[in-house]
mmCIF file of C-alpha atoms in Angstrom:
data_model
loop_
_atom_site.group_PDB
_atom_site.id
_atom_site.type_symbol
_atom_site.label_atom_id
_atom_site.label_comp_id
_atom_site.label_asym_id
_atom_site.label_seq_id
_atom_site.Cartn_x
_atom_site.Cartn_y
_atom_site.Cartn_z
ATOM 1 C CA MET H 1120 -7.447 -130.004 38.758
ATOM 2 C CA LYS H 1121 -10.841 -129.868 40.461
ATOM 3 C CA PHE H 1122 -12.510 -130.989 37.255
ATOM 4 C CA LYS H 1123 -10.097 -133.919 36.955
ATOM 5 C CA LYS H 1124 -10.704 -134.889 40.591
ATOM 6 C CA LEU H 1125 -14.458 -134.799 39.985
ATOM 7 C CA LEU H 1126 -14.097 -137.104 36.986
ATOM 8 C CA SER H 1127 -11.934 -139.418 39.057
ATOM 9 C CA LEU H 1128 -14.510 -139.578 41.843
ATOM 10 C CA LEU H 1129 -17.288 -140.275 39.359
ATOM 11 C CA ALA H 1130 -15.257 -143.087 37.807
ATOM 12 C CA VAL H 1131 -14.622 -144.673 41.213
ATOM 13 C CA SER H 1132 -18.304 -144.381 42.087
ATOM 14 C CA ALA H 1133 -19.325 -146.004 38.807
ATOM 15 C CA LEU H 1134 -16.833 -148.817 39.378
ATOM 16 C CA ALA H 1135 -18.144 -149.439 42.875
ATOM 17 C CA THR H 1136 -21.699 -149.505 41.626
ATOM 18 C CA GLY H 1137 -20.734 -152.005 38.969
ATOM 19 C CA LEU H 1138 -18.991 -154.228 41.507
ATOM 20 C CA LEU H 1139 -22.018 -154.190 43.789
ATOM 21 C CA ALA H 1140 -24.278 -155.136 40.919
ATOM 22 C CA GLY H 1141 -22.300 -158.325 40.466
ATOM 23 C CA CYS H 1142 -22.450 -159.459 44.098
ATOM 24 C CA GLY H 1143 -25.157 -161.901 45.193
ATOM 25 C CA GLY H 1144 -28.630 -162.747 43.897
ATOM 26 C CA GLU H 1145 -30.168 -159.675 45.491
ATOM 27 C CA GLU H 1146 -28.638 -157.388 42.860
ATOM 28 C CA LYS H 1147 -29.511 -159.292 39.679
ATOM 29 C CA ALA H 1148 -32.410 -157.036 38.748
ATOM 30 C CA ALA H 1149 -32.485 -153.264 39.051
ATOM 31 C CA ASP H 1150 -35.176 -151.839 41.320
ATOM 32 C CA SER H 1151 -37.578 -149.630 39.375
ATOM 33 C CA ASN H 1152 -41.249 -149.036 38.712
ATOM 34 C CA VAL H 1153 -41.420 -152.163 36.582
ATOM 35 C CA ILE H 1154 -40.430 -155.781 37.101
ATOM 36 C CA LYS H 1155 -38.836 -157.357 34.051
ATOM 37 C CA VAL H 1156 -39.542 -160.951 33.078
ATOM 38 C CA GLY H 1157 -37.531 -162.345 30.184
ATOM 39 C CA VAL H 1158 -39.273 -164.276 27.425
ATOM 40 C CA PHE H 1159 -36.925 -166.711 25.746
ATOM 41 C CA LEU H 1160 -38.462 -168.356 22.640
ATOM 42 C CA PRO H 1161 -37.725 -169.336 19.020
ATOM 43 C CA LEU H 1162 -39.600 -166.701 17.016
ATOM 44 C CA THR H 1163 -37.683 -167.355 13.782
ATOM 45 C CA GLY H 1164 -36.101 -170.511 12.378
ATOM 46 C CA ASP H 1165 -37.376 -174.095 12.313
ATOM 47 C CA ASN H 1166 -39.315 -173.846 15.585
ATOM 48 C CA ALA H 1167 -40.884 -170.426 15.041
ATOM 49 C CA ALA H 1168 -44.477 -171.663 14.850
ATOM 50 C CA GLY H 1169 -44.189 -173.278 18.280
ATOM 51 C CA GLY H 1170 -42.514 -170.203 19.694
ATOM 52 C CA GLU H 1171 -45.276 -167.942 18.411
ATOM 53 C CA LEU H 1172 -47.965 -170.140 19.989
ATOM 54 C CA GLU H 1173 -46.176 -169.914 23.310
ATOM 55 C CA LEU H 1174 -45.694 -166.165 23.031
ATOM 56 C CA ARG H 1175 -49.466 -165.870 22.724
ATOM 57 C CA GLY H 1176 -49.883 -167.626 26.058
ATOM 58 C CA ILE H 1177 -47.289 -165.512 27.833
ATOM 59 C CA LYS H 1178 -48.795 -162.290 26.510
ATOM 60 C CA LEU H 1179 -52.304 -163.363 27.559
ATOM 61 C CA ALA H 1180 -51.047 -164.232 31.037
ATOM 62 C CA ASN H 1181 -49.366 -160.835 31.244
ATOM 63 C CA GLN H 1182 -52.600 -159.121 30.183
ATOM 64 C CA LEU H 1183 -54.623 -160.923 32.846
ATOM 65 C CA HIS H 1184 -51.896 -160.730 35.517
ATOM 66 C CA PRO H 1185 -50.075 -157.485 34.682
ATOM 67 C CA GLU H 1186 -48.741 -156.649 38.142
ATOM 68 C CA VAL H 1187 -46.801 -158.222 40.965
ATOM 69 C CA LEU H 1188 -45.684 -156.620 44.219
ATOM 70 C CA GLY H 1189 -47.602 -153.515 43.174
ATOM 71 C CA LYS H 1190 -45.480 -153.020 40.058
ATOM 72 C CA LYS H 1191 -46.099 -153.551 36.368
ATOM 73 C CA VAL H 1192 -44.615 -156.711 34.868
ATOM 74 C CA GLU H 1193 -42.735 -155.840 31.682
ATOM 75 C CA LEU H 1194 -42.050 -158.649 29.225
ATOM 76 C CA VAL H 1195 -38.621 -158.527 27.590
ATOM 77 C CA VAL H 1196 -39.042 -160.735 24.526
ATOM 78 C CA ALA H 1197 -35.940 -162.308 22.991
ATOM 79 C CA ASP H 1198 -35.728 -164.529 19.899
ATOM 80 C CA ASN H 1199 -33.365 -167.484 20.286
ATOM 81 C CA LYS H 1200 -33.799 -168.156 16.537
ATOM 82 C CA SER H 1201 -34.220 -171.943 16.988
ATOM 83 C CA ASP H 1202 -30.436 -172.101 17.445
ATOM 84 C CA LYS H 1203 -28.530 -173.535 20.429
ATOM 85 C CA ALA H 1204 -25.658 -171.053 20.291
ATOM 86 C CA GLU H 1205 -28.080 -168.149 19.964
ATOM 87 C CA ALA H 1206 -30.103 -169.558 22.871
ATOM 88 C CA ALA H 1207 -27.121 -169.287 25.221
ATOM 89 C CA SER H 1208 -26.317 -165.794 23.973
ATOM 90 C CA VAL H 1209 -29.895 -164.557 24.330
ATOM 91 C CA ALA H 1210 -30.241 -165.935 27.865
ATOM 92 C CA ALA H 1211 -27.015 -164.160 28.864
ATOM 93 C CA ARG H 1212 -28.252 -160.893 27.360
ATOM 94 C CA LEU H 1213 -31.566 -161.069 29.217
ATOM 95 C CA ILE H 1214 -29.686 -161.490 32.484
ATOM 96 C CA GLU H 1215 -26.720 -159.183 32.016
ATOM 97 C CA LYS H 1216 -28.203 -156.381 29.935
ATOM 98 C CA ASP H 1217 -31.933 -156.437 30.610
ATOM 99 C CA LYS H 1218 -31.618 -157.381 34.297
ATOM 100 C CA VAL H 1219 -34.681 -159.641 34.300
ATOM 101 C CA SER H 1220 -35.970 -161.105 37.562
ATOM 102 C CA ALA H 1221 -36.863 -164.435 35.944
ATOM 103 C CA ILE H 1222 -37.001 -166.025 32.497
ATOM 104 C CA VAL H 1223 -39.899 -167.857 30.837
ATOM 105 C CA GLY H 1224 -39.012 -170.355 28.100
ATOM 106 C CA SER H 1225 -38.045 -172.010 25.946
ATOM 107 C CA TYR H 1226 -39.976 -174.021 23.452
ATOM 108 C CA GLY H 1227 -37.715 -176.982 22.691
ATOM 109 C CA SER H 1228 -35.548 -178.964 25.080
ATOM 110 C CA SER H 1229 -32.340 -178.390 23.116
ATOM 111 C CA LEU H 1230 -32.734 -174.620 23.338
ATOM 112 C CA SER H 1231 -33.482 -174.681 27.052
ATOM 113 C CA MET H 1232 -30.554 -176.988 27.765
ATOM 114 C CA ALA H 1233 -28.244 -174.661 25.830
ATOM 115 C CA ALA H 1234 -29.174 -171.868 28.253
ATOM 116 C CA GLY H 1235 -29.048 -174.065 31.347
ATOM 117 C CA ASN H 1236 -25.569 -173.169 32.544
ATOM 118 C CA ILE H 1237 -26.228 -169.466 31.915
ATOM 119 C CA VAL H 1238 -29.181 -169.286 34.308
ATOM 120 C CA LYS H 1239 -27.473 -171.558 36.829
ATOM 121 C CA GLU H 1240 -24.200 -169.617 36.959
ATOM 122 C CA ASN H 1241 -25.978 -166.256 37.163
ATOM 123 C CA LYS H 1242 -28.540 -167.525 39.693
ATOM 124 C CA VAL H 1243 -31.571 -166.289 37.764
ATOM 125 C CA PRO H 1244 -34.518 -168.722 37.677
ATOM 126 C CA ALA H 1245 -36.053 -169.917 34.411
ATOM 127 C CA VAL H 1246 -39.411 -171.654 33.923
ATOM 128 C CA GLY H 1247 -39.557 -173.778 30.782
ATOM 129 C CA THR H 1248 -42.679 -173.820 28.658
ATOM 130 C CA SER H 1249 -42.558 -177.059 26.627
ATOM 131 C CA CYS H 1250 -39.008 -178.330 27.174
ATOM 132 C CA THR H 1251 -39.819 -181.895 28.211
ATOM 133 C CA ASN H 1252 -36.358 -183.532 28.258
ATOM 134 C CA PRO H 1253 -35.389 -184.530 31.841
ATOM 135 C CA GLN H 1254 -31.923 -183.018 31.363
ATOM 136 C CA VAL H 1255 -33.380 -179.486 31.327
ATOM 137 C CA THR H 1256 -33.879 -179.525 35.096
ATOM 138 C CA ALA H 1257 -31.460 -182.310 36.058
ATOM 139 C CA ASN H 1258 -28.657 -180.981 38.276
ATOM 140 C CA ASN H 1259 -29.888 -177.431 37.705
ATOM 141 C CA ASP H 1260 -31.555 -175.791 40.699
ATOM 142 C CA TYR H 1261 -32.423 -172.724 38.627
ATOM 143 C CA TYR H 1262 -34.430 -174.362 35.821
ATOM 144 C CA PHE H 1263 -38.072 -175.354 36.301
ATOM 145 C CA ARG H 1264 -40.852 -176.185 33.873
ATOM 146 C CA ALA H 1265 -44.614 -176.086 33.352
ATOM 147 C CA CYS H 1266 -44.816 -179.222 31.176
ATOM 148 C CA PHE H 1267 -44.666 -182.953 31.836
ATOM 149 C CA ILE H 1268 -41.387 -184.710 31.090
ATOM 150 C CA ASP H 1269 -40.400 -187.108 28.313
ATOM 151 C CA PRO H 1270 -40.350 -190.318 30.375
ATOM 152 C CA PHE H 1271 -44.003 -189.824 31.262
ATOM 153 C CA GLN H 1272 -44.985 -188.745 27.751
ATOM 154 C CA GLY H 1273 -43.063 -191.647 26.165
ATOM 155 C CA LYS H 1274 -44.556 -194.109 28.640
ATOM 156 C CA VAL H 1275 -48.099 -192.884 27.977
ATOM 157 C CA MET H 1276 -47.726 -193.293 24.209
ATOM 158 C CA ALA H 1277 -46.248 -196.782 24.679
ATOM 159 C CA GLU H 1278 -49.230 -197.694 26.846
ATOM 160 C CA TYR H 1279 -51.560 -196.230 24.219
ATOM 161 C CA ALA H 1280 -49.917 -198.358 21.515
ATOM 162 C CA HIS H 1281 -50.092 -201.481 23.660
ATOM 163 C CA GLN H 1282 -53.726 -200.916 24.645
ATOM 164 C CA ASN H 1283 -54.627 -200.561 20.980
ATOM 165 C CA GLY H 1284 -53.174 -203.985 20.243
ATOM 166 C CA PHE H 1285 -50.104 -202.880 18.309
ATOM 167 C CA LYS H 1286 -47.452 -205.577 18.425
ATOM 168 C CA LYS H 1287 -44.872 -204.231 15.992
ATOM 169 C CA VAL H 1288 -43.801 -200.588 16.100
ATOM 170 C CA ALA H 1289 -41.192 -198.682 14.091
ATOM 171 C CA ILE H 1290 -39.540 -195.609 15.583
ATOM 172 C CA VAL H 1291 -38.417 -192.575 13.574
ATOM 173 C CA GLN H 1292 -36.357 -190.031 15.496
ATOM 174 C CA GLU H 1293 -34.969 -186.605 14.689
ATOM 175 C CA VAL H 1294 -31.434 -187.282 15.940
ATOM 176 C CA SER H 1295 -30.440 -183.597 16.041
ATOM 177 C CA ASN H 1296 -33.371 -182.899 18.392
ATOM 178 C CA ASP H 1297 -32.926 -183.860 22.076
ATOM 179 C CA TYR H 1298 -36.700 -183.865 22.548
ATOM 180 C CA SER H 1299 -37.235 -186.409 19.771
ATOM 181 C CA VAL H 1300 -34.383 -188.680 20.884
ATOM 182 C CA GLY H 1301 -35.586 -188.611 24.487
ATOM 183 C CA LEU H 1302 -39.194 -189.464 23.675
ATOM 184 C CA ALA H 1303 -38.094 -192.253 21.320
ATOM 185 C CA LYS H 1304 -35.866 -193.752 24.014
ATOM 186 C CA PHE H 1305 -38.525 -193.793 26.709
ATOM 187 C CA PHE H 1306 -41.184 -195.098 24.322
ATOM 188 C CA ARG H 1307 -38.904 -197.928 23.216
ATOM 189 C CA GLU H 1308 -38.058 -198.996 26.748
ATOM 190 C CA GLU H 1309 -41.662 -198.960 27.932
ATOM 191 C CA PHE H 1310 -43.110 -200.691 24.856
ATOM 192 C CA VAL H 1311 -40.582 -203.541 25.072
ATOM 193 C CA LYS H 1312 -41.409 -203.861 28.774
ATOM 194 C CA LEU H 1313 -45.153 -203.975 28.104
ATOM 195 C CA THR H 1314 -44.938 -206.489 25.271
ATOM 196 C CA GLY H 1315 -42.184 -208.552 26.814
ATOM 197 C CA ASP H 1316 -40.706 -208.799 23.342
ATOM 198 C CA GLU H 1317 -37.337 -207.291 22.407
ATOM 199 C CA ASN H 1318 -38.325 -207.604 18.750
ATOM 200 C CA SER H 1319 -41.519 -205.549 19.134
ATOM 201 C CA ILE H 1320 -39.536 -202.522 17.910
ATOM 202 C CA VAL H 1321 -38.989 -203.537 14.298
ATOM 203 C CA ASP H 1322 -36.951 -200.544 13.131
ATOM 204 C CA ILE H 1323 -35.305 -197.372 14.452
ATOM 205 C CA ALA H 1324 -34.714 -194.777 11.727
ATOM 206 C CA ASN H 1325 -32.897 -191.453 12.036
ATOM 207 C CA TYR H 1326 -33.134 -188.128 10.236
ATOM 208 C CA GLN H 1327 -31.813 -184.591 10.719
ATOM 209 C CA THR H 1328 -33.715 -181.383 11.415
ATOM 210 C CA GLY H 1329 -34.519 -179.754 8.075
ATOM 211 C CA ASP H 1330 -34.690 -182.997 6.063
ATOM 212 C CA LYS H 1331 -37.452 -183.022 3.467
ATOM 213 C CA ASP H 1332 -37.157 -186.403 1.727
ATOM 214 C CA PHE H 1333 -37.870 -189.487 3.842
ATOM 215 C CA THR H 1334 -38.254 -191.992 1.022
ATOM 216 C CA ALA H 1335 -35.280 -194.148 1.987
ATOM 217 C CA ILE H 1336 -36.178 -194.656 5.647
ATOM 218 C CA LEU H 1337 -39.881 -195.095 4.847
ATOM 219 C CA THR H 1338 -39.101 -197.747 2.250
ATOM 220 C CA ASN H 1339 -37.228 -199.723 4.914
ATOM 221 C CA ILE H 1340 -40.097 -199.260 7.369
ATOM 222 C CA LYS H 1341 -42.656 -200.420 4.820
ATOM 223 C CA ALA H 1342 -40.710 -203.648 4.381
ATOM 224 C CA GLN H 1343 -41.092 -204.306 8.146
ATOM 225 C CA ASP H 1344 -44.895 -203.860 7.928
ATOM 226 C CA PRO H 1345 -45.339 -202.303 11.417
ATOM 227 C CA ASP H 1346 -48.711 -201.832 13.099
ATOM 228 C CA ALA H 1347 -47.687 -198.322 14.171
ATOM 229 C CA VAL H 1348 -44.929 -195.754 13.787
ATOM 230 C CA PHE H 1349 -43.821 -193.569 16.691
ATOM 231 C CA ALA H 1350 -42.224 -190.446 15.238
ATOM 232 C CA PRO H 1351 -41.870 -187.592 17.747
ATOM 233 C CA GLY H 1352 -40.179 -184.579 16.220
ATOM 234 C CA ASN H 1353 -40.593 -181.078 14.866
ATOM 235 C CA PHE H 1354 -44.011 -180.414 13.331
ATOM 236 C CA THR H 1355 -42.830 -179.676 9.768
ATOM 237 C CA GLU H 1356 -40.605 -182.712 9.322
ATOM 238 C CA SER H 1357 -43.146 -184.947 11.078
ATOM 239 C CA ALA H 1358 -45.981 -183.824 8.793
ATOM 240 C CA LEU H 1359 -43.835 -184.438 5.716
ATOM 241 C CA LEU H 1360 -42.891 -187.862 7.055
ATOM 242 C CA VAL H 1361 -46.526 -188.896 7.515
ATOM 243 C CA LYS H 1362 -47.509 -187.451 4.132
ATOM 244 C CA GLN H 1363 -44.770 -189.343 2.293
ATOM 245 C CA ALA H 1364 -45.575 -192.539 4.201
ATOM 246 C CA ARG H 1365 -49.167 -192.423 3.006
ATOM 247 C CA GLN H 1366 -47.985 -191.805 -0.544
ATOM 248 C CA LEU H 1367 -45.868 -194.971 -0.274
ATOM 249 C CA GLY H 1368 -48.893 -196.947 0.876
ATOM 250 C CA ILE H 1369 -47.959 -197.218 4.556
ATOM 251 C CA ASP H 1370 -51.243 -197.329 6.479
ATOM 252 C CA ALA H 1371 -49.822 -197.874 9.978
ATOM 253 C CA GLN H 1372 -50.992 -195.725 12.894
ATOM 254 C CA PHE H 1373 -48.664 -192.723 13.268
ATOM 255 C CA MET H 1374 -48.049 -191.428 16.776
ATOM 256 C CA GLY H 1375 -46.149 -188.407 18.067
ATOM 257 C CA GLY H 1376 -45.681 -185.968 20.895
ATOM 258 C CA ASP H 1377 -46.892 -182.520 21.868
ATOM 259 C CA THR H 1378 -44.773 -180.687 19.267
ATOM 260 C CA TRP H 1379 -47.216 -181.873 16.609
ATOM 261 C CA GLU H 1380 -49.987 -179.685 17.987
ATOM 262 C CA THR H 1381 -49.487 -176.704 15.711
ATOM 263 C CA GLN H 1382 -51.595 -175.553 12.775
ATOM 264 C CA GLU H 1383 -48.521 -175.921 10.553
ATOM 265 C CA PHE H 1384 -48.549 -179.689 11.150
ATOM 266 C CA ILE H 1385 -52.050 -179.857 9.651
ATOM 267 C CA ASP H 1386 -51.278 -177.318 6.938
ATOM 268 C CA VAL H 1387 -48.244 -179.292 5.735
ATOM 269 C CA GLY H 1388 -49.733 -182.758 6.166
ATOM 270 C CA GLY H 1389 -53.241 -182.032 4.912
ATOM 271 C CA LYS H 1390 -55.575 -185.032 4.678
ATOM 272 C CA ASP H 1391 -52.643 -187.401 5.182
ATOM 273 C CA VAL H 1392 -52.314 -186.536 8.886
ATOM 274 C CA GLU H 1393 -55.946 -187.356 9.591
ATOM 275 C CA GLY H 1394 -56.139 -190.005 12.306
ATOM 276 C CA VAL H 1395 -52.685 -189.548 13.835
ATOM 277 C CA ALA H 1396 -52.410 -189.773 17.625
ATOM 278 C CA LEU H 1397 -50.397 -187.383 19.774
ATOM 279 C CA SER H 1398 -49.860 -186.665 23.447
ATOM 280 C CA THR H 1399 -50.454 -183.171 24.758
ATOM 281 C CA ALA H 1400 -51.178 -181.338 28.006
ATOM 282 C CA PHE H 1401 -54.408 -179.424 27.462
ATOM 283 C CA ASP H 1402 -57.853 -179.720 25.967
ATOM 284 C CA ARG H 1403 -60.917 -177.522 26.397
ATOM 285 C CA GLU H 1404 -63.022 -180.519 27.463
ATOM 286 C CA LYS H 1405 -60.729 -181.159 30.430
ATOM 287 C CA ALA H 1406 -60.245 -177.526 31.460
ATOM 288 C CA SER H 1407 -61.570 -177.401 35.022
ATOM 289 C CA THR H 1408 -59.871 -174.551 36.908
ATOM 290 C CA GLU H 1409 -61.106 -170.980 37.128
ATOM 291 C CA GLU H 1410 -57.797 -169.884 35.607
ATOM 292 C CA ALA H 1411 -58.501 -172.125 32.599
ATOM 293 C CA LYS H 1412 -61.888 -170.478 32.110
ATOM 294 C CA LYS H 1413 -60.325 -166.997 32.188
ATOM 295 C CA PHE H 1414 -57.657 -168.146 29.758
ATOM 296 C CA LEU H 1415 -60.201 -169.626 27.326
ATOM 297 C CA ASP H 1416 -62.376 -166.503 27.402
ATOM 298 C CA ALA H 1417 -59.390 -164.245 26.780
ATOM 299 C CA TYR H 1418 -58.026 -166.466 24.026
ATOM 300 C CA THR H 1419 -61.384 -166.598 22.224
ATOM 301 C CA LYS H 1420 -61.690 -162.808 22.301
ATOM 302 C CA GLU H 1421 -58.108 -162.271 21.125
ATOM 303 C CA TYR H 1422 -57.713 -165.042 18.530
ATOM 304 C CA ASN H 1423 -61.201 -166.469 17.901
ATOM 305 C CA GLY H 1424 -60.059 -170.083 17.851
ATOM 306 C CA GLU H 1425 -58.964 -173.106 19.869
ATOM 307 C CA PRO H 1426 -55.758 -172.665 21.896
ATOM 308 C CA SER H 1427 -52.888 -175.101 21.580
ATOM 309 C CA ALA H 1428 -51.504 -176.874 24.637
ATOM 310 C CA LEU H 1429 -48.288 -174.965 23.910
ATOM 311 C CA THR H 1430 -50.144 -171.717 24.514
ATOM 312 C CA ALA H 1431 -51.681 -173.030 27.738
ATOM 313 C CA MET H 1432 -48.351 -174.279 29.105
ATOM 314 C CA ALA H 1433 -46.611 -171.009 28.301
ATOM 315 C CA TYR H 1434 -49.381 -169.156 30.149
ATOM 316 C CA ASP H 1435 -48.765 -171.435 33.128
ATOM 317 C CA ALA H 1436 -44.996 -170.880 32.990
ATOM 318 C CA TYR H 1437 -45.586 -167.142 33.349
ATOM 319 C CA LEU H 1438 -47.898 -167.768 36.319
ATOM 320 C CA ILE H 1439 -45.278 -169.939 38.031
ATOM 321 C CA ALA H 1440 -42.576 -167.297 37.538
ATOM 322 C CA VAL H 1441 -44.704 -164.348 38.695
ATOM 323 C CA ASN H 1442 -46.089 -166.314 41.632
ATOM 324 C CA GLY H 1443 -42.492 -166.977 42.642
ATOM 325 C CA ILE H 1444 -41.732 -163.251 42.611
ATOM 326 C CA GLU H 1445 -44.858 -162.572 44.663
ATOM 327 C CA LYS H 1446 -44.071 -165.252 47.261
ATOM 328 C CA ALA H 1447 -40.437 -164.135 47.483
ATOM 329 C CA GLY H 1448 -41.565 -160.575 48.186
ATOM 330 C CA THR H 1449 -38.789 -159.194 45.999
ATOM 331 C CA ALA H 1450 -37.957 -158.656 42.338
ATOM 332 C CA THR H 1451 -34.250 -158.128 42.952
ATOM 333 C CA ASP H 1452 -33.173 -161.112 45.025
ATOM 334 C CA THR H 1453 -33.201 -163.808 42.365
ATOM 335 C CA VAL H 1454 -32.053 -166.485 44.810
ATOM 336 C CA LYS H 1455 -35.161 -165.887 46.935
ATOM 337 C CA ILE H 1456 -37.289 -165.956 43.777
ATOM 338 C CA ARG H 1457 -35.705 -169.269 42.839
ATOM 339 C CA ASP H 1458 -36.496 -170.696 46.276
ATOM 340 C CA ALA H 1459 -40.099 -169.496 46.079
ATOM 341 C CA ILE H 1460 -40.592 -171.057 42.643
ATOM 342 C CA ALA H 1461 -39.137 -174.335 43.926
ATOM 343 C CA ALA H 1462 -41.741 -174.292 46.714
ATOM 344 C CA THR H 1463 -44.678 -173.962 44.265
ATOM 345 C CA LYS H 1464 -47.581 -176.009 45.579
ATOM 346 C CA ASP H 1465 -51.192 -176.267 44.406
ATOM 347 C CA LEU H 1466 -50.900 -173.212 42.176
ATOM 348 C CA GLU H 1467 -54.035 -172.820 40.087
ATOM 349 C CA CYS H 1468 -52.990 -172.954 36.444
ATOM 350 C CA VAL H 1469 -54.673 -173.470 33.096
ATOM 351 C CA THR H 1470 -53.536 -177.087 32.803
ATOM 352 C CA GLY H 1471 -54.521 -177.902 36.389
ATOM 353 C CA MET H 1472 -53.338 -177.427 39.953
ATOM 354 C CA THR H 1473 -49.553 -177.366 39.848
ATOM 355 C CA THR H 1474 -47.005 -178.532 42.394
ATOM 356 C CA LEU H 1475 -43.330 -178.770 41.491
ATOM 357 C CA ASP H 1476 -41.359 -181.792 42.657
ATOM 358 C CA GLU H 1477 -37.781 -181.864 43.955
ATOM 359 C CA ASN H 1478 -36.459 -181.623 40.393
ATOM 360 C CA GLY H 1479 -38.577 -178.602 39.484
ATOM 361 C CA ASP H 1480 -40.915 -180.743 37.373
ATOM 362 C CA PRO H 1481 -44.717 -180.888 37.585
ATOM 363 C CA ILE H 1482 -46.541 -184.155 37.030
ATOM 364 C CA LYS H 1483 -49.153 -183.330 34.414
ATOM 365 C CA ASP H 1484 -52.125 -185.309 33.172
ATOM 366 C CA VAL H 1485 -51.816 -186.263 29.513
ATOM 367 C CA VAL H 1486 -54.426 -185.719 26.817
ATOM 368 C CA ILE H 1487 -54.372 -187.885 23.700
ATOM 369 C CA LYS H 1488 -55.574 -186.049 20.611
ATOM 370 C CA THR H 1489 -56.097 -186.976 16.989
ATOM 371 C CA VAL H 1490 -56.617 -184.962 13.812
ATOM 372 C CA LYS H 1491 -60.196 -185.156 12.619
ATOM 373 C CA ASP H 1492 -61.653 -183.081 9.789
ATOM 374 C CA GLY H 1493 -58.575 -180.880 9.797
ATOM 375 C CA LYS H 1494 -58.708 -180.109 13.533
ATOM 376 C CA PHE H 1495 -57.018 -181.405 16.664
ATOM 377 C CA THR H 1496 -59.687 -183.373 18.503
ATOM 378 C CA PHE H 1497 -59.825 -184.940 21.955
ATOM 379 C CA LYS H 1498 -59.398 -188.718 21.937
ATOM 380 C CA ASP H 1499 -58.402 -189.960 25.387
ATOM 381 C CA TYR H 1500 -57.183 -188.860 28.815
ATOM 382 C CA VAL H 1501 -54.453 -190.346 31.019
ATOM 383 C CA LYS H 1502 -54.137 -189.315 34.671
ATOM 384 C CA ALA H 1503 -50.681 -188.633 36.013
ATOM 385 C CA GLN H 1504 -49.401 -191.067 38.586
ATOM 386 C CA ALA H 1505 -47.689 -189.703 41.680
ATOM 387 C CA LYS H 1506 -43.990 -190.518 41.932
#
């Protein structure tokens, strides 16, 4: 009987402990000698190349800033497999099983949005790396980001097109990709506003993630004879699109967003992507903070090459999350961490001094790059305008 009573007491104790663990933000992460930060990225699937570039940045940031509150920061890396359903599942696992204090990621707006309700309902803050769609942070007090948002990026590329004298532009959008659809929408609205001509957008063509043959939509675009084509989307499909356009004799200026800045875009597109224009958040020539210098030195030693803006923004996302933990003075009260992240002001990051607005979004300067001699090369610079 004593043995049975002991088992009964242990069971009650375990139940009570479990109930306490589910009450309030202060119990979301277990107190220990390490502080766990979740890393939520596509490391396999269609977006794997972007995810890997961002993982580099997070790991470098962790190497250079390995501690907070006197404890080691342990990265818990999870692969969301470039899949929305998996993204929600992975975010839940990081929170419920791994007991992370905050989450960094994801590459891709669709993936971040899929996890949005998970972080919100569990009151664990997430800092997005390159998820630029406004809906990531809209009505979600627990999602923040290190990157500029689509309206600004779309507006900048519309201004770039207008300043370069383009009067007729075709748009090609990856309709299964929220990022692509968002950028296309904001570009279209701004370009029509700038030109004052509803007919300045001569065609809007759609394709699905994973498509390889763009002959049909490109044939229609060629018939419209546009001055430029705005085609934000995943790097692989975008490179194939440009390559096939050149093969069809389309010599219009191709323009895209920050997802193009991966080596795979150049590898797939080859000489045909020479001269494209894309918006991005970072370039060595414009790196001015001390944190940027440390980042560049570390990246050169580790990878012996030029870092992508994706890598820089992911590094910054880690800094924002860890700074939030530091300012909150706790790794277990995730509500306090959330509040501290929301109050981020003038934090020195790789891509510049960072202050988050009321939506959890930073206003970032935009770099325009091109591909020249097989490398991403600085072309122009657009300062962010205060809201």
